[in-house]
């Protein structure tokens, strides 16, 4: 089995844990405060990982390049903007439509990979990607509400598609940044890229919160007992994503990463005692089938 496959699955699992922890913080912090907790606690941990790797024999600083910094900055800003768009969806009556359409991120990633990084996916991989996207849409319950066709022209759908495209740009930015470093194996490249990106995002969000939500940074620091775990799981998940992006076309990674939705449904059943619907069960089957096909092709 190629190394990027278990790394991606582990990253998706860690990200699901982070979402569960962030859900417990939502009542204590604002939406941006919860988002900020991910970066402010993850950045120092990422630098600890970098320092630990550099202490190993034969591991050197990978060497920054202007191209790597440019790709990293684009990815960092894109992730923040896309997250803000998703937050905007929560205030709309038909936000579920937008959330569902934001899951077209995988398709967007495949298109942008070909356009920007000259890394097209194969015909079989396109089939696998579209199967996983169909599974995600089914799990969202969108078709059963009859909103799939009519909702395509709504504001929520437009915002959802835009967020998916910008999230895809973030993935492309991270892969481009990691590959543009001067030297090093995939792990040190991923760790350095992650450390730089999360530090940049921490500074940007700290400035924004200082002006727009005075006192929120203090509340994030005060919630360290949970927020620190958000940072740890976020750092581990991001390190996995960045490592997988370094090893494989971002489109394949994001398609396999849809397994996160399966983890989310299972968590809702076993931890939050919520019942799984038939649509969710069918969606899980489609996502799993698409992932198996992708792995076999990959």
CSV table of C-alpha atoms in Angstrom, one decimal, residues 87-219:
chain,number,residue,atom,x,y,z
A,87,UNK,CA,-19.4,30.3,8.6
A,88,UNK,CA,-21.4,32.8,6.5
A,89,UNK,CA,-23.6,29.8,5.4
A,90,UNK,CA,-24.7,29.2,9.0
A,91,UNK,CA,-26.7,32.5,8.9
A,92,UNK,CA,-28.6,31.5,5.8
A,93,UNK,CA,-32.0,29.7,6.0
A,94,UNK,CA,-30.9,27.1,3.4
A,95,UNK,CA,-27.4,26.7,4.7
A,96,UNK,CA,-27.6,22.9,4.2
A,97,UNK,CA,-27.6,23.5,0.5
A,98,UNK,CA,-24.4,25.5,0.6
A,99,UNK,CA,-22.7,23.0,2.9
A,100,UNK,CA,-23.5,20.2,0.5
A,101,UNK,CA,-22.2,22.1,-2.5
A,102,UNK,CA,-19.0,23.1,-0.6
A,103,UNK,CA,-18.2,19.4,-0.8
A,104,UNK,CA,-17.5,19.8,-4.5
A,105,UNK,CA,-14.1,20.8,-3.2
A,106,UNK,CA,-12.7,17.4,-4.4
A,107,UNK,CA,-13.7,18.1,-8.0
A,108,UNK,CA,-12.4,21.6,-7.8
A,109,UNK,CA,-9.1,20.3,-6.5
A,110,UNK,CA,-8.7,17.9,-9.4
A,111,UNK,CA,-9.4,20.8,-11.9
A,112,UNK,CA,-7.0,23.2,-10.2
A,113,UNK,CA,-4.3,20.5,-9.9
A,114,UNK,CA,-4.4,20.1,-13.6
A,115,UNK,CA,-4.5,23.8,-14.3
A,116,UNK,CA,-1.9,25.1,-11.8
A,117,UNK,CA,0.4,22.2,-11.0
A,118,UNK,CA,0.0,20.4,-14.3
A,119,UNK,CA,-1.1,17.2,-12.5
A,120,UNK,CA,-4.2,15.8,-14.2
A,121,UNK,CA,-6.0,12.8,-12.8
A,122,UNK,CA,-6.8,9.7,-14.8
A,123,UNK,CA,-10.3,8.8,-16.1
A,124,UNK,CA,-10.7,6.0,-13.6
A,125,UNK,CA,-9.8,8.4,-10.8
A,126,UNK,CA,-12.4,10.9,-12.0
A,127,UNK,CA,-15.0,8.1,-11.7
A,128,UNK,CA,-13.9,7.4,-8.1
A,129,UNK,CA,-13.9,11.2,-7.2
A,130,UNK,CA,-17.4,11.6,-8.6
A,131,UNK,CA,-18.7,8.6,-6.7
A,132,UNK,CA,-17.4,9.9,-3.4
A,133,UNK,CA,-18.9,13.4,-4.1
A,134,UNK,CA,-22.3,11.7,-4.9
A,135,UNK,CA,-21.9,9.8,-1.6
A,136,UNK,CA,-21.2,13.1,0.3
A,137,UNK,CA,-24.2,14.8,-1.3
A,138,UNK,CA,-26.4,11.8,-0.3
A,139,UNK,CA,-25.1,11.9,3.2
A,140,UNK,CA,-26.1,15.6,3.4
A,141,UNK,CA,-29.7,14.7,2.8
A,142,UNK,CA,-29.9,17.3,0.0
A,143,UNK,CA,-31.6,15.1,-2.7
A,144,UNK,CA,-34.2,13.9,-0.3
A,145,UNK,CA,-35.3,17.5,0.5
A,146,UNK,CA,-35.7,18.2,-3.2
A,147,UNK,CA,-33.3,21.1,-3.1
A,148,UNK,CA,-30.6,19.8,-5.4
A,149,UNK,CA,-31.9,21.4,-8.6
A,150,UNK,CA,-33.7,24.4,-7.3
A,151,UNK,CA,-31.0,25.1,-4.7
A,152,UNK,CA,-28.3,25.4,-7.4
A,153,UNK,CA,-29.4,28.9,-8.1
A,154,UNK,CA,-29.6,30.0,-4.5
A,155,UNK,CA,-27.1,32.3,-2.7
A,156,UNK,CA,-26.2,29.5,-0.4
A,157,UNK,CA,-25.2,27.3,-3.3
A,158,UNK,CA,-23.0,30.0,-4.8
A,159,UNK,CA,-21.3,30.6,-1.5
A,160,UNK,CA,-20.9,26.8,-1.0
A,161,UNK,CA,-19.3,26.3,-4.4
A,162,UNK,CA,-17.1,29.3,-3.8
A,163,UNK,CA,-15.9,27.9,-0.5
A,164,UNK,CA,-15.2,24.5,-2.1
A,165,UNK,CA,-13.1,26.2,-4.8
A,166,UNK,CA,-11.1,28.2,-2.3
A,167,UNK,CA,-10.6,25.2,-0.1
A,168,UNK,CA,-9.3,23.5,-3.2
A,169,UNK,CA,-6.9,26.4,-3.8
A,170,UNK,CA,-5.6,26.0,-0.2
A,171,UNK,CA,-4.8,22.3,-0.9
A,172,UNK,CA,-3.0,23.3,-4.1
A,173,UNK,CA,-1.1,26.0,-2.3
A,174,UNK,CA,0.1,23.6,0.4
A,175,UNK,CA,1.2,21.0,-2.1
A,176,UNK,CA,2.9,23.6,-4.2
A,177,UNK,CA,4.7,25.1,-1.2
A,178,UNK,CA,5.9,21.7,0.0
A,179,UNK,CA,7.2,20.6,-3.4
A,180,UNK,CA,8.9,24.0,-3.9
A,181,UNK,CA,11.2,23.7,-1.0
A,182,UNK,CA,14.8,23.3,-2.0
A,183,UNK,CA,15.5,19.8,-0.5
A,184,UNK,CA,14.5,17.2,2.0
A,185,UNK,CA,12.2,14.2,2.3
A,186,UNK,CA,8.4,14.4,2.4
A,187,UNK,CA,8.2,14.6,6.2
A,188,UNK,CA,10.5,17.6,6.8
A,189,UNK,CA,9.0,19.4,3.9
A,190,UNK,CA,5.5,18.9,5.3
A,191,UNK,CA,6.5,19.9,8.8
A,192,UNK,CA,8.3,23.1,7.7
A,193,UNK,CA,5.4,24.0,5.4
A,194,UNK,CA,2.9,23.4,8.2
A,195,UNK,CA,4.9,25.4,10.8
A,196,UNK,CA,5.2,28.4,8.4
A,197,UNK,CA,1.6,28.3,7.3
A,198,UNK,CA,0.1,28.0,10.8
A,199,UNK,CA,2.4,30.8,12.2
A,200,UNK,CA,1.2,33.0,9.3
A,201,UNK,CA,-2.4,32.2,10.0
A,202,UNK,CA,-2.0,32.7,13.7
A,203,UNK,CA,-0.6,36.2,13.2
A,204,UNK,CA,-3.3,37.1,10.6
A,205,UNK,CA,-6.1,35.9,12.9
A,206,UNK,CA,-4.6,37.5,16.0
A,207,UNK,CA,-4.6,40.9,14.3
A,208,UNK,CA,-8.1,40.4,13.1
A,209,UNK,CA,-9.5,39.4,16.5
A,210,UNK,CA,-7.7,42.2,18.3
A,211,UNK,CA,-9.6,44.7,16.2
A,212,UNK,CA,-12.9,43.0,15.6
A,213,UNK,CA,-13.4,40.9,18.8
A,214,UNK,CA,-11.5,42.5,21.6
A,215,UNK,CA,-11.0,40.1,24.5
A,216,UNK,CA,-11.6,36.9,22.4
A,217,UNK,CA,-7.8,36.1,22.3
A,218,UNK,CA,-7.8,36.1,26.1
A,219,UNK,CA,-10.8,33.8,26.2
